[in-house]
Coordinates of C-alpha atoms and ligand atoms in Angstrom, one line a residue:
M125 CA 94.6 67.1 76.2
S126 CA 94.3 67.5 80.0
K127 CA 94.7 71.1 81.4
R128 CA 97.4 72.1 83.7
N129 CA 96.4 72.5 87.4
L130 CA 96.1 76.1 88.7
T131 CA 95.3 77.1 92.3
I132 CA 93.7 80.6 92.4
L133 CA 94.1 82.4 95.8
L134 CA 91.3 85.0 95.8
A135 CA 92.0 87.9 98.0
N136 CA 89.2 89.0 100.3
P137 CA 88.2 91.9 100.6
R138 CA 88.6 92.9 97.0
G139 CA 86.7 95.1 94.5
F140 CA 84.0 97.7 95.2
C141 CA 84.3 99.8 98.4
A142 CA 81.4 101.6 100.1
G143 CA 82.4 105.0 98.5
V144 CA 82.2 103.5 95.0
E145 CA 79.0 101.8 95.5
R146 CA 77.4 105.0 96.8
A147 CA 78.8 107.0 93.9
I148 CA 77.3 104.6 91.4
E149 CA 74.1 104.5 93.2
I150 CA 74.0 108.3 93.1
V151 CA 74.3 108.4 89.4
E152 CA 71.6 105.7 88.9
R153 CA 69.2 107.3 91.3
A154 CA 69.7 110.7 89.7
I155 CA 68.9 109.2 86.3
E156 CA 65.8 107.7 87.7
K157 CA 64.7 110.8 89.5
Y158 CA 65.5 113.5 86.9
G159 CA 65.5 111.4 83.7
P160 CA 68.4 111.2 81.2
P161 CA 70.8 112.8 80.5
V162 CA 72.5 113.4 83.9
Y163 CA 76.0 114.8 83.4
V164 CA 78.8 113.6 85.5
R165 CA 82.0 115.6 86.0
H166 CA 85.0 113.3 85.7
E167 CA 84.8 109.5 85.6
I168 CA 82.5 108.8 88.6
V169 CA 85.0 106.1 89.7
H170 CA 88.1 104.9 87.8
N171 CA 86.7 102.1 85.9
R172 CA 85.8 101.9 82.2
Y173 CA 83.3 99.1 82.5
V174 CA 81.3 101.1 85.3
V175 CA 81.5 104.2 83.3
E176 CA 80.2 102.5 80.1
A177 CA 77.4 100.8 81.9
L178 CA 76.3 104.1 83.3
Q179 CA 76.5 105.8 79.9
D180 CA 74.1 103.2 78.6
K181 CA 71.6 104.3 81.3
G182 CA 72.0 108.0 80.4
A183 CA 74.9 109.3 82.1
V184 CA 77.1 111.8 80.1
F185 CA 80.8 112.1 81.3
V186 CA 82.6 115.3 80.9
E187 CA 85.9 116.8 82.3
E188 CA 84.9 120.2 83.3
L189 CA 81.7 122.0 84.3
D190 CA 81.8 124.3 81.2
E191 CA 80.9 121.1 79.2
V192 CA 77.6 120.8 81.1
P193 CA 74.6 122.5 79.4
D194 CA 72.3 125.0 81.5
G195 CA 69.4 123.1 83.1
V196 CA 70.6 119.6 83.5
P197 CA 71.8 117.9 86.6
V198 CA 75.4 117.2 87.3
I199 CA 77.2 114.9 89.7
F200 CA 80.6 115.3 91.1
S201 CA 82.9 112.2 91.2
A202 CA 83.7 110.1 94.3
H203 CA 87.3 111.6 94.4
G204 CA 86.1 115.0 95.5
V205 CA 86.4 118.4 93.8
P206 CA 87.9 121.8 94.5
K207 CA 85.6 124.3 96.1
V208 CA 85.5 126.4 93.0
V209 CA 83.5 123.6 91.2
P210 CA 80.2 123.6 93.4
A211 CA 80.7 127.5 93.6
E212 CA 80.4 127.7 89.9
A213 CA 77.6 125.2 89.7
E214 CA 75.7 127.5 92.1
R215 CA 76.5 130.6 90.1
R216 CA 75.1 128.9 87.0
K217 CA 72.0 127.6 89.1
L218 CA 73.0 123.9 88.2
L219 CA 71.3 121.3 90.1
Y220 CA 74.3 119.3 91.4
V221 CA 74.8 116.1 93.5
D222 CA 78.2 115.6 95.2
A223 CA 79.2 111.9 95.1
T224 CA 82.4 112.7 97.0
C225 CA 83.2 109.6 99.3
P226 CA 82.5 110.6 102.9
L227 CA 86.0 109.5 103.7
V228 CA 87.4 112.0 101.2
S229 CA 85.2 114.7 102.7
K230 CA 86.5 113.8 106.1
V231 CA 90.0 114.6 104.9
H232 CA 88.7 118.0 103.4
R233 CA 87.3 118.9 106.9
E234 CA 90.6 118.1 108.6
A235 CA 92.4 120.4 106.1
E236 CA 89.8 123.2 106.8
R237 CA 90.3 122.7 110.5
H238 CA 94.1 122.9 110.3
H239 CA 94.0 126.0 108.1
R240 CA 91.5 127.7 110.7
D241 CA 94.1 126.9 113.4
G242 CA 96.8 128.7 111.4
R243 CA 98.7 125.6 110.3
Q244 CA 100.4 125.1 107.0
I245 CA 99.3 121.7 105.7
V246 CA 101.4 118.9 104.1
L247 CA 99.4 116.6 101.8
I248 CA 100.9 113.3 101.3
G249 CA 99.6 112.1 97.8
H250 CA 100.2 111.8 94.1
A251 CA 100.4 114.9 91.9
G252 CA 97.6 115.0 89.4
H253 CA 95.3 112.6 91.0
P254 CA 91.7 113.9 91.0
E255 CA 91.5 113.4 94.8
V256 CA 94.6 115.5 95.4
I257 CA 93.3 118.3 93.0
G258 CA 90.2 118.2 95.0
T259 CA 91.7 118.3 98.4
M260 CA 94.1 121.1 97.5
G261 CA 91.4 123.0 96.1
Q262 CA 89.4 123.2 99.5
L263 CA 91.8 126.0 100.7
P264 CA 93.3 129.1 99.1
E265 CA 96.3 128.4 96.9
G266 CA 99.6 128.0 98.7
S267 CA 97.9 126.6 102.0
I268 CA 98.7 123.0 101.2
V269 CA 102.0 121.7 100.0
L270 CA 102.1 118.2 98.4
V271 CA 104.7 115.6 99.3
E272 CA 104.9 112.5 97.1
S273 CA 107.8 110.6 98.7
A274 CA 110.1 110.2 101.7
A275 CA 113.0 111.9 99.7
Q276 CA 110.7 114.9 99.2
A277 CA 109.8 114.9 102.9
E278 CA 113.6 115.0 103.7
T279 CA 114.1 118.2 101.8
L280 CA 110.7 120.0 102.4
E281 CA 110.9 123.7 103.6
V282 CA 108.1 124.9 105.6
E283 CA 107.0 128.4 106.8
D284 CA 106.8 127.5 110.6
P285 CA 107.7 124.0 111.8
K286 CA 105.6 124.7 115.0
R287 CA 102.5 125.4 113.0
L288 CA 102.4 122.4 110.6
A289 CA 99.9 119.5 110.0
Y290 CA 99.8 116.6 107.6
I291 CA 96.9 114.9 105.9
T292 CA 97.0 112.1 103.3
Q293 CA 95.3 110.9 100.1
T294 CA 93.0 108.0 101.0
T295 CA 94.3 105.5 98.5
L296 CA 98.0 105.4 99.1
S297 CA 100.3 102.5 100.0
V298 CA 100.1 102.0 103.9
D299 CA 103.7 101.1 104.2
D300 CA 105.2 103.9 102.0
T301 CA 103.1 106.4 103.8
V302 CA 104.3 105.3 107.2
G303 CA 107.8 106.0 106.0
I304 CA 107.0 109.5 104.7
I305 CA 105.2 110.3 108.0
E306 CA 108.2 109.1 110.0
V307 CA 110.4 111.5 108.1
L308 CA 108.0 114.5 108.8
Q309 CA 107.7 113.6 112.4
R310 CA 111.4 113.3 112.8
R311 CA 112.1 116.6 111.0
F312 CA 109.1 118.5 112.5
P313 CA 108.2 117.0 115.9
K314 CA 105.4 119.4 116.5
I315 CA 103.5 118.4 113.3
S316 CA 99.8 117.6 113.8
G317 CA 98.1 114.8 112.0
P318 CA 95.5 112.1 112.2
K319 CA 96.0 109.2 114.7
K320 CA 97.4 107.1 111.9
E321 CA 97.0 108.4 108.4
D322 CA 93.9 109.1 106.2
I323 CA 94.1 106.0 104.1
C324 CA 90.7 104.5 104.0
Y325 CA 89.4 101.2 105.4
A326 CA 89.0 99.8 101.8
T327 CA 92.5 100.6 100.7
T328 CA 94.1 99.2 103.9
N329 CA 92.0 96.1 103.8
R330 CA 92.7 95.3 100.1
Q331 CA 96.4 95.8 100.7
S332 CA 96.4 93.4 103.8
A333 CA 94.5 90.9 101.8
V334 CA 97.3 91.0 99.0
K335 CA 99.9 90.7 101.7
A336 CA 98.3 87.6 103.0
I337 CA 98.5 85.8 99.6
A338 CA 101.4 87.5 97.8
E339 CA 104.2 85.3 99.1
R340 CA 102.4 82.1 98.0
C341 CA 101.7 83.3 94.5
D342 CA 103.7 82.7 91.4
A343 CA 101.9 85.6 89.8
L344 CA 99.0 87.9 90.7
L345 CA 96.4 89.8 88.7
V346 CA 94.9 93.0 90.0
V347 CA 91.7 93.8 88.3
G348 CA 91.6 97.5 88.0
A349 CA 92.2 100.6 85.8
P350 CA 95.6 102.1 85.1
N351 CA 94.4 105.5 86.6
S352 CA 93.1 103.9 89.8
S353 CA 95.4 104.7 92.5
N354 CA 94.4 102.1 95.0
S355 CA 94.7 99.4 92.2
A356 CA 98.2 100.5 91.3
R357 CA 99.1 100.3 95.0
L358 CA 97.9 96.6 95.1
V359 CA 100.4 95.7 92.4
E360 CA 103.2 97.4 94.2
V361 CA 102.4 95.8 97.5
A362 CA 102.6 92.3 95.9
R363 CA 105.9 93.1 94.1
K364 CA 107.4 94.3 97.4
L365 CA 106.6 91.0 98.9
G366 CA 108.5 89.2 96.1
C367 CA 105.6 88.4 93.7
E368 CA 107.3 90.0 90.7
Q369 CA 104.8 88.9 88.3
A370 CA 102.0 91.1 89.7
M371 CA 100.1 92.7 86.9
L372 CA 97.2 95.2 86.5
V373 CA 94.5 94.0 84.1
Q374 CA 91.2 95.8 83.2
R375 CA 89.5 92.8 81.6
A376 CA 90.3 89.1 80.9
A377 CA 91.3 90.1 77.4
D378 CA 94.3 92.0 79.0
V379 CA 95.8 89.0 80.7
D380 CA 99.3 87.8 79.3
W381 CA 98.6 84.1 79.3
A382 CA 102.1 83.3 78.0
A383 CA 103.5 84.8 81.3
L384 CA 101.2 82.5 83.1
A385 CA 101.8 79.3 81.3
E386 CA 104.1 77.6 83.7
I387 CA 102.8 78.9 87.0
D388 CA 101.0 76.8 89.7
V389 CA 99.5 79.5 92.0
L390 CA 97.8 82.7 90.7
G391 CA 96.6 85.4 93.2
I392 CA 93.6 87.5 92.1
T393 CA 92.4 90.7 93.6
A394 CA 90.5 93.9 92.5
G395 CA 90.8 97.6 93.2
A396 CA 88.1 99.4 95.0
S397 CA 86.5 100.6 91.7
A398 CA 86.5 97.2 89.9
P399 CA 83.1 95.3 89.9
E400 CA 83.1 91.7 90.9
I401 CA 81.8 90.8 87.5
L402 CA 85.2 91.6 86.0
V403 CA 86.9 89.2 88.6
E404 CA 84.5 86.5 87.6
E405 CA 85.3 87.2 83.9
V406 CA 89.1 86.6 84.7
I407 CA 88.4 83.4 86.6
G408 CA 86.2 82.1 83.8
A409 CA 89.1 82.8 81.4
C410 CA 91.4 81.0 83.7
R411 CA 89.0 77.9 83.7
E412 CA 89.1 77.8 79.9
R413 CA 93.0 77.4 80.2
F414 CA 93.5 75.6 83.4
D415 CA 92.0 73.0 85.8
V416 CA 91.2 75.6 88.5
D417 CA 91.0 75.2 92.3
I418 CA 90.0 78.3 94.1
E419 CA 90.9 79.2 97.7
E420 CA 89.6 82.4 99.0
V421 CA 91.8 84.0 101.7
T422 CA 89.9 86.4 103.8
V423 CA 91.6 88.8 106.2
T424 CA 88.6 90.7 107.4
S425 CA 85.0 91.3 106.6
E426 CA 83.6 94.7 105.7
D427 CA 80.2 96.1 106.5
V428 CA 80.6 99.8 105.7
V429 CA 77.7 101.5 104.0
F430 CA 77.3 105.3 103.4
K431 CA 74.0 107.0 103.3
L432 CA 73.0 108.6 100.0
P433 CA 72.4 112.3 99.8
R434 CA 68.8 113.2 101.1
M435 CA 67.9 114.9 97.7
L436 CA 68.0 111.4 96.2
T437 CA 66.2 109.6 98.9
A438 CA 63.5 112.0 100.0
P439 CA 60.2 111.2 98.3
A440 CA 59.1 113.7 95.7
A441 CA 56.8 116.5 97.0
A442 CA 53.1 115.8 96.2
Ligands
LIG592 S1 88.6 103.8 98.1 FE1 88.2 104.5 100.2 S2 88.2 106.8 100.0 FE2 87.9 106.0 97.8 S3 85.8 105.8 97.5 FE3 86.5 103.9 98.4 S4 86.1 104.0 100.6 FE4 86.1 106.1 99.7

């Protein structure tokens, strides 16, 4: 029986960002340099496939520092950590490597600068996300207030509207964040902030690529983890543009093939923590069921590379 035709619109950029690549390389190099086990506090990036591959090489993932035995190296995840975490590692004389993405560290420094200048800080982000916990933990409790929506921004009460600043999580929806910032700027005209927001290049580009294909797609698959913020945003962006069958899948085995049985055009993208091999797996599974044509839609090219921490690149002392 002949297979049904399916056009796949492949969003580009998709998948791994420079911060995720750096974090994974930090774990791999640390295992090479110090030997297994190397402990990692929190999932290094939000992707089970990546985590399991690193476990096979000798990484041990834990939630908190008190699960790390004395005398073994520990790595902090790409999302960033509250200041108490490195402080505790130092107190315990643990060898630690910070894999916080440099673009998250930049937001931490912005927060510190506003705090030094006497401003109360509004953080636009999602409660409970490790990046938000890490950013709020850069300053004493109460210095940063979290706002998750435009509705919350409308009712926010601040200490002094003239001494106020905002920062944002790096993996938010660009469009929703603009709406929240507009509310804050209308209510507090003196609020300071970054030129646009702190959403990173990778989040912005992956959302733009989805916008470029969503209206042409009958359905769209986002390869990513349910706890990956930027992946969840890609599903929302597609749905807002009318592609209601936008779905998050971790692996090909998660695809709801019955829902795709009658479609002609399928969009595929991947969150910043999903490796390309999983996109290939999903495309391979499509080929088993359909006669596939692939059209890659590229909105921009990326060449961002972040340096590794010196302690992992410096040659060992003779
Ligand atoms: S999504 Fe953006 S902020 Fe997060 S690790 Fe990647 S580059 Fe860094």
